[in-house]
Coordinates of C-alpha atoms and ligand atoms in Angstrom, one line a residue:
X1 CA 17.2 -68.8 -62.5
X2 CA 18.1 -67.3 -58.8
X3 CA 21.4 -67.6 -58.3
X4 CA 21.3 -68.7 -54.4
X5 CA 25.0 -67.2 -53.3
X6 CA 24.0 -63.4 -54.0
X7 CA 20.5 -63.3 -53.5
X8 CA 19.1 -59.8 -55.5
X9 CA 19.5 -56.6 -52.6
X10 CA 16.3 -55.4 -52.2
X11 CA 15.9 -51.6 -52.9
X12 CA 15.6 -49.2 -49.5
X13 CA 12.3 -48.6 -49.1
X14 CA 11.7 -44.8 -48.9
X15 CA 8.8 -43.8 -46.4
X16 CA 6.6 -40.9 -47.5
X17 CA 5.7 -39.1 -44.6
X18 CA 2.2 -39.0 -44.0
X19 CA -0.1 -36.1 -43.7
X20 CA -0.8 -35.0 -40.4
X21 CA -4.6 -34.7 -39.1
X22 CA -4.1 -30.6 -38.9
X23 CA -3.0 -31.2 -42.7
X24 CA -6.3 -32.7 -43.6
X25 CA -9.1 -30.7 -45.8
X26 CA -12.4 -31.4 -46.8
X27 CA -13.3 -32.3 -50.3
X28 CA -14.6 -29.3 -52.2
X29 CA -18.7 -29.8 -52.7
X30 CA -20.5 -26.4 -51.8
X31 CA -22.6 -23.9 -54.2
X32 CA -19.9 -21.3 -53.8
X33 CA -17.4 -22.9 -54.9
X34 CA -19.3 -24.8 -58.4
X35 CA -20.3 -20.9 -59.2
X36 CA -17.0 -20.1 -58.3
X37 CA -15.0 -22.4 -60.9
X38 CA -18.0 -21.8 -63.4
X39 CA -17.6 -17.9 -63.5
X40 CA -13.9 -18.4 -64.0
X41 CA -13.8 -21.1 -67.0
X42 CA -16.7 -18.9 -68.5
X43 CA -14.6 -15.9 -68.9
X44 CA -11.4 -18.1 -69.5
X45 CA -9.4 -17.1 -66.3
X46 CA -6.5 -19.4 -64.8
X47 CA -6.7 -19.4 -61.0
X48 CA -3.6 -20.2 -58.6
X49 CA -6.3 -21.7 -56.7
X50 CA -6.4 -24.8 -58.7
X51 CA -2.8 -24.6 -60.9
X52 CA -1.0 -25.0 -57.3
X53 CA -3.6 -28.1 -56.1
X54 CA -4.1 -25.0 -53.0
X55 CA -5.9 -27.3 -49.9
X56 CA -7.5 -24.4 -49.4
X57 CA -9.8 -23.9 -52.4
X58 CA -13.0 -25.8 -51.0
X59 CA -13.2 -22.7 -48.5
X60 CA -11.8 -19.9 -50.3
X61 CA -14.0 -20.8 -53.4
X62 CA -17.3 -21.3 -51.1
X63 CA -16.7 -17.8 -49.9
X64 CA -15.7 -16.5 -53.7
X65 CA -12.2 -15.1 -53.2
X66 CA -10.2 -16.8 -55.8
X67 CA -6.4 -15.6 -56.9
X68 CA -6.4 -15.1 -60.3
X69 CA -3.4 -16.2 -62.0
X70 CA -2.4 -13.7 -65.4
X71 CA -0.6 -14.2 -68.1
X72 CA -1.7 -17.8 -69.2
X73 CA -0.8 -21.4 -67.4
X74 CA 2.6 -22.5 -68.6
X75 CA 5.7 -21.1 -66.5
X76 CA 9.0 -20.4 -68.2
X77 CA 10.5 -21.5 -64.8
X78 CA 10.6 -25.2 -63.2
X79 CA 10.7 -24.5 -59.2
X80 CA 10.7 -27.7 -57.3
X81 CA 8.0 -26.7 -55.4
X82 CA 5.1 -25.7 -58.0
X83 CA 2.7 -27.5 -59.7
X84 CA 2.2 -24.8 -62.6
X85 CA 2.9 -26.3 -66.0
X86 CA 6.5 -25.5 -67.3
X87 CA 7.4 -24.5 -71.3
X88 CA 6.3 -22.0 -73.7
X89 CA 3.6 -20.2 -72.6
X90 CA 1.5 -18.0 -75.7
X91 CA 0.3 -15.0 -76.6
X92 CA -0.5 -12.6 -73.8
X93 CA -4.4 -12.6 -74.0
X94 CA -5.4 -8.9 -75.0
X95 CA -9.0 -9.3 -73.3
X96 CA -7.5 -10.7 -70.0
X97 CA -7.6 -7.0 -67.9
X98 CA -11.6 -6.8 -68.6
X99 CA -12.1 -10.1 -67.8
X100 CA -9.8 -9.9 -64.6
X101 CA -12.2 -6.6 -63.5
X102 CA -15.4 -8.9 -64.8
X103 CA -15.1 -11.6 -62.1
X104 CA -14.0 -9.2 -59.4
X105 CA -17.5 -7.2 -59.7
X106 CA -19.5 -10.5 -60.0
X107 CA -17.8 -12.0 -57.8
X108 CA -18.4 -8.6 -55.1
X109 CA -15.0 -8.6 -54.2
X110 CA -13.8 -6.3 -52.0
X111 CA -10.0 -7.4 -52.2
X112 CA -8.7 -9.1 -54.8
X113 CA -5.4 -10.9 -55.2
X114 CA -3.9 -10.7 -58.6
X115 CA -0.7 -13.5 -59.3
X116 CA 1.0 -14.7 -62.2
X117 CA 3.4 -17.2 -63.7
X118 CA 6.8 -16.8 -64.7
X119 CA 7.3 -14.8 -68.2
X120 CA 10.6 -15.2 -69.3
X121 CA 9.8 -14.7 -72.7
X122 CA 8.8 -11.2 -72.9
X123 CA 10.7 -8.3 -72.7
X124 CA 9.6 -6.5 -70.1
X125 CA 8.3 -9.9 -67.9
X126 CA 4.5 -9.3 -68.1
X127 CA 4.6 -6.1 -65.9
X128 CA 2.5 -4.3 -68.4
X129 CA 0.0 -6.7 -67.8
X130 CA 0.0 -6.5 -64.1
X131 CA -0.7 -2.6 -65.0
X132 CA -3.2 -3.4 -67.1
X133 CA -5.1 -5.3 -64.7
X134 CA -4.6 -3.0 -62.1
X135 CA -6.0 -0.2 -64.1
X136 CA -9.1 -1.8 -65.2
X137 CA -9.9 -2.9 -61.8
X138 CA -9.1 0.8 -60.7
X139 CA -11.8 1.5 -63.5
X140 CA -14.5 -1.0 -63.2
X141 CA -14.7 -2.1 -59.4
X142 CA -13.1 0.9 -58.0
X143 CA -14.1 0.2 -54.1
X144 CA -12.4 -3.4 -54.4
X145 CA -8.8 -3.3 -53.3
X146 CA -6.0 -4.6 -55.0
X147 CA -3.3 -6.8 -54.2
X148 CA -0.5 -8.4 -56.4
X149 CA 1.9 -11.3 -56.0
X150 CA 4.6 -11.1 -58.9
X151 CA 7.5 -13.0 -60.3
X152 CA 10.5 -11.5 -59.8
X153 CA 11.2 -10.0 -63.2
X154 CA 14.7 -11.1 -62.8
X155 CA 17.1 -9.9 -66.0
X156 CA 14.1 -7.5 -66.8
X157 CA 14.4 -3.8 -67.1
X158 CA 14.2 -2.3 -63.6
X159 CA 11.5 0.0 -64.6
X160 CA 9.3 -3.6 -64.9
X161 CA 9.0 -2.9 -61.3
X162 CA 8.4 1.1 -60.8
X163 CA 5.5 0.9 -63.7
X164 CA 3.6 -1.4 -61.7
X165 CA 4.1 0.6 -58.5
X166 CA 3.3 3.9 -60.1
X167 CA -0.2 2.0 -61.1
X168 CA -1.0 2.5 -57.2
X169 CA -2.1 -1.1 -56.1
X170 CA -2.3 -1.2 -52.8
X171 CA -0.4 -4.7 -51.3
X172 CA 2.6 -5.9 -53.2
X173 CA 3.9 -9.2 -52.2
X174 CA 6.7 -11.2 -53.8
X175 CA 7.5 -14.7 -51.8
X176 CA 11.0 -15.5 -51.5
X177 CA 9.3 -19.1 -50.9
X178 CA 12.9 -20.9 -48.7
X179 CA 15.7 -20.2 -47.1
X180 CA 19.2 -18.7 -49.0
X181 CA 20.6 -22.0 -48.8
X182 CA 18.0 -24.1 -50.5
X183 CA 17.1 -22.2 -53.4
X184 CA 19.6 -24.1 -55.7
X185 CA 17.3 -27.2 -55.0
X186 CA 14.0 -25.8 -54.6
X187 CA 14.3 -22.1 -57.1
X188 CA 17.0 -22.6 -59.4
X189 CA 15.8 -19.7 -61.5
X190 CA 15.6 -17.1 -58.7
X191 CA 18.3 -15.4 -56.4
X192 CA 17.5 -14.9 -52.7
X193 CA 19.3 -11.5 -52.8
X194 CA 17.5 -10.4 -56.1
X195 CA 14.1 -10.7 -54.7
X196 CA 14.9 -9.2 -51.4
X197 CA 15.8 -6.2 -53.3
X198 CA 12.7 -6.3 -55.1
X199 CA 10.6 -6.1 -52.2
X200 CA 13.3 -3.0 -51.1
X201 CA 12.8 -1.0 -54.1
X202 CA 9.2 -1.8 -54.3
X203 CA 9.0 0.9 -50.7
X204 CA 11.7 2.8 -52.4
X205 CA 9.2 4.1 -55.2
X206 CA 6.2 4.3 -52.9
X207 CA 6.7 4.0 -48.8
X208 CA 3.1 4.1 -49.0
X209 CA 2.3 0.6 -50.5
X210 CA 2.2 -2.3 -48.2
X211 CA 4.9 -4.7 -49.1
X212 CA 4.3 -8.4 -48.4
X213 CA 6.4 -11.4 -48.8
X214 CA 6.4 -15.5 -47.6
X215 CA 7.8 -18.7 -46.9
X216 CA 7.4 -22.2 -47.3
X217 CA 8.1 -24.4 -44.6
X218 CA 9.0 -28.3 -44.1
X219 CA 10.9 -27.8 -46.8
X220 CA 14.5 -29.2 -44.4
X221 CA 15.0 -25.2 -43.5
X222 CA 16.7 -24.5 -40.0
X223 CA 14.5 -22.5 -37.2
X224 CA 17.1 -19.7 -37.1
X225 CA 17.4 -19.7 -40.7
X226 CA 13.6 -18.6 -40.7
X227 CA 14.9 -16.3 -38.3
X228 CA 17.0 -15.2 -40.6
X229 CA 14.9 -14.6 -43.7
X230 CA 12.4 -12.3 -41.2
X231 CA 15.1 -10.1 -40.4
X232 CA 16.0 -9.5 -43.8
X233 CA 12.7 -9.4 -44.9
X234 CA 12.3 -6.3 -42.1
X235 CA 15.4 -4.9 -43.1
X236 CA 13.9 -4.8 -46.8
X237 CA 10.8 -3.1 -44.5
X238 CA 8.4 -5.8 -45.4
X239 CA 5.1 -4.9 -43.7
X240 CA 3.6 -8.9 -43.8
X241 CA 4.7 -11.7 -43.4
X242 CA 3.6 -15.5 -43.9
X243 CA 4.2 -18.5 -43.5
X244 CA 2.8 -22.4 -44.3
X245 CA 3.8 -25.6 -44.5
X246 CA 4.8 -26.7 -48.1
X247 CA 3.0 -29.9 -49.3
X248 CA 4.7 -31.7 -51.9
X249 CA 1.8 -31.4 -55.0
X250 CA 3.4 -34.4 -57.2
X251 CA 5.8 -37.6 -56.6
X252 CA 8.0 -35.8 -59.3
X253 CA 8.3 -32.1 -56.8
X254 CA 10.7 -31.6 -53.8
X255 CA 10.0 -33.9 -51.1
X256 CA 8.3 -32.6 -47.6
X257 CA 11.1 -33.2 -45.6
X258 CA 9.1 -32.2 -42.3
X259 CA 5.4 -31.2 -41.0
X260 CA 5.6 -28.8 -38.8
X261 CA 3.4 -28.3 -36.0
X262 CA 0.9 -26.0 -35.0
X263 CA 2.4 -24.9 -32.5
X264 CA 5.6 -24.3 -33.9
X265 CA 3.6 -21.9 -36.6
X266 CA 2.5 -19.8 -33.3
X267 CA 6.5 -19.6 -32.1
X268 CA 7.8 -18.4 -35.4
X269 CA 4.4 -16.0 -35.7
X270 CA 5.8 -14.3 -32.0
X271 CA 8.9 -14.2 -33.1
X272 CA 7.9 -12.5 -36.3
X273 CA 5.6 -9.6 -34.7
X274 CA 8.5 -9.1 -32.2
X275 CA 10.7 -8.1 -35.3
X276 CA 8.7 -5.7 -36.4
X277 CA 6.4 -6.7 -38.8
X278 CA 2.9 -5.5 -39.0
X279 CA 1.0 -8.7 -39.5
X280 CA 1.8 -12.3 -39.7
X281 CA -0.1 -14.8 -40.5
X282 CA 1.4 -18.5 -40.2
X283 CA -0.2 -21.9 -39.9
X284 CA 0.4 -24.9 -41.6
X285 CA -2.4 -24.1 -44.3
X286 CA -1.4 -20.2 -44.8
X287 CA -0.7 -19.8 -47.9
X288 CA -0.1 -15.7 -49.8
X289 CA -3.4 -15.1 -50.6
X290 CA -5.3 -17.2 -47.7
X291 CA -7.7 -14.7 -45.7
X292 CA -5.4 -11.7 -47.5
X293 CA -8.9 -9.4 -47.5
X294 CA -9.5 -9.6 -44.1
X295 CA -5.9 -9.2 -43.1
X296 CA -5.3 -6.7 -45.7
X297 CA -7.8 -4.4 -43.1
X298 CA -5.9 -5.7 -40.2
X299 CA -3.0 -4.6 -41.5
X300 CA -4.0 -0.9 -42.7
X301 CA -5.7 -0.3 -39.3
X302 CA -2.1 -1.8 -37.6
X303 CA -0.4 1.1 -39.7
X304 CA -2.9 4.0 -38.7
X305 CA -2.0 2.8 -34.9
X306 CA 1.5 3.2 -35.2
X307 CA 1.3 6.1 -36.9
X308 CA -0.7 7.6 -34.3
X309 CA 1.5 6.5 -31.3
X310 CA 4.6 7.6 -33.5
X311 CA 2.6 11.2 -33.5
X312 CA 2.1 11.2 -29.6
X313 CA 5.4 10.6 -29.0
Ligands
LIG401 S1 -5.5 -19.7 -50.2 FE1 -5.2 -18.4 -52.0 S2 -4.6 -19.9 -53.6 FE2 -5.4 -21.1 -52.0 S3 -7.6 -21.3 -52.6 FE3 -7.5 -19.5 -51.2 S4 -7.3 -17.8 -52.6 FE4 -6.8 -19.6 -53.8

């Protein structure tokens, strides 16, 4: 029975904010991307493509340039952000390398982008299978270029990150994903300083490579904040930078606590090149790997210019 006098409070109703129209993809259907996803469960690769639930896939997929995710599907880390599964991930797959170098030359890639998830578990944090790769590709598809996109191998030995340097790829990226303040919430497991020094020592062993790091935004961050992360990005000598809005994969992940606009992606992409850094690329659907081929060639020819005008000088 109802008792009339206190009448049950109903519960707040929490809005989700909806997708805006620039937000919007197309379901994927095309050739491409079926010979895509076939190629990749027939030699048993994981992509970040689909473990993320990337918007982008339909058109990255019907063009065939698909990040390929190392090191099995479970994460030992639980970001707020990332749909990868979380818990004990297995064996690291001997045959994984060949099969890595496989898809790239059926594929035809020219770049490929090489990611994986967290290892925790192993002792030296799967860098010997980022070298691995990196030297099989170097073997098999040696015209295709290589960048990689790596955890932070945080607690690892330090030479996790000079092995995989002295393997020569040719873009390293490592996201720092937010802002300082909100990695308690959003990447418990990771320290903002920590990979900020990754990307530093990363151009401390090798000037040469091109170092690459990103952000999420609409994640409640503050616009000089963002500022703030570029200039220590720069001061780490990152050469790229990107930038995209973050779309909440599950009810269960971090909430989107704002979309940003188009436009605002343009202002914080000025901003950016006026600090410094080679290439940016930021829209609301960037995301690390989005486009990286082409802007991997924007970026080397950006270099060769500087370098020349630094010469004339
Ligand atoms: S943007 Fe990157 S992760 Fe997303 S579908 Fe394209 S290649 Fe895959």
């Amino acid at each position: 029975m109802n008792d009339m006098t206190n009448p049950p409070v109903p519960e707040p109703r929490r809005e989700r904010i909806r997708k805006p129209d620039w937000i919007r993809v197309k379901a994927p259907t095309s050739k491409g991307f079926a010979e895509t996803r076939k190629l990749m469960r027939e030699l048993n690769l994981n992509t970040v493509c689909e473990e993320a639930a990337c918007p982008n896939i339909g058109e990255c997929w019907t063009k065939k340039h698909a990040t390929v995710m190392i090191l099995g599907d479970v994460c030992t880390r639980a970001c707020a952000f990332c749909n990868v599964k979380t818990g004990m991930p297995r064996v690291v797959d001997k045959t994984e390398p060949a099969h890595v170098a496989e898809a790239a030359a059926k594929l035809g890639l020219e770049h490929i982008v090489i990611t994986s998830v967290d290892r925790d578990d192993l002792p030296d944090g799967g860098a010997d299978q980022f070298v691995r790769v990196i030297r099989e590709l170097r073997d098999q598809t040696p015209s295709t270029t290589i960048e990689i996109l790596t955890p932070d191998f945080r607690n690892k030995h330090r030479q996790a990150i000079e092995k995989i340097v002295a393997a020569g790829p040719d873009v390293y990226n490592h996201n720092l994903e937010t802002v300082p303040r909100l990695y308690p919430t959003i990447r418990p497991g990771a320290r903002y300083y920590a990979s900020l020094r990754l990307l530093d020592e990363v151009k401390q062993h090798d000037p040469s490579i091109f170092t690459k790091s990103g952000i999420m935004l609409g994640l409640g961050e503050q616009r000089l904040e963002v500022h703030q992360v570029m200039d220590d990005m720069r001061s780490a000598d990152v050469d790229f930078l990107t930038m995209g809005q973050y779309l909440q994969p599950t009810p269960k992940h971090a909430e989107v606590i704002d979309f940003v606009t188009p436009q605002a992606f343009d202002a914080f992409a000025a901003i950016g090149r006026a600090k410094g850094f080679l290439m940016v690329a930021s829209s609301p659907l960037t995301r690390s790997s989005y486009h990286a081929g082409d802007d991997f060639a924007q970026m080397r020819a950006a270099r060769e210019e500087k370098l020349a005008k630094a010469k004339l000088r």
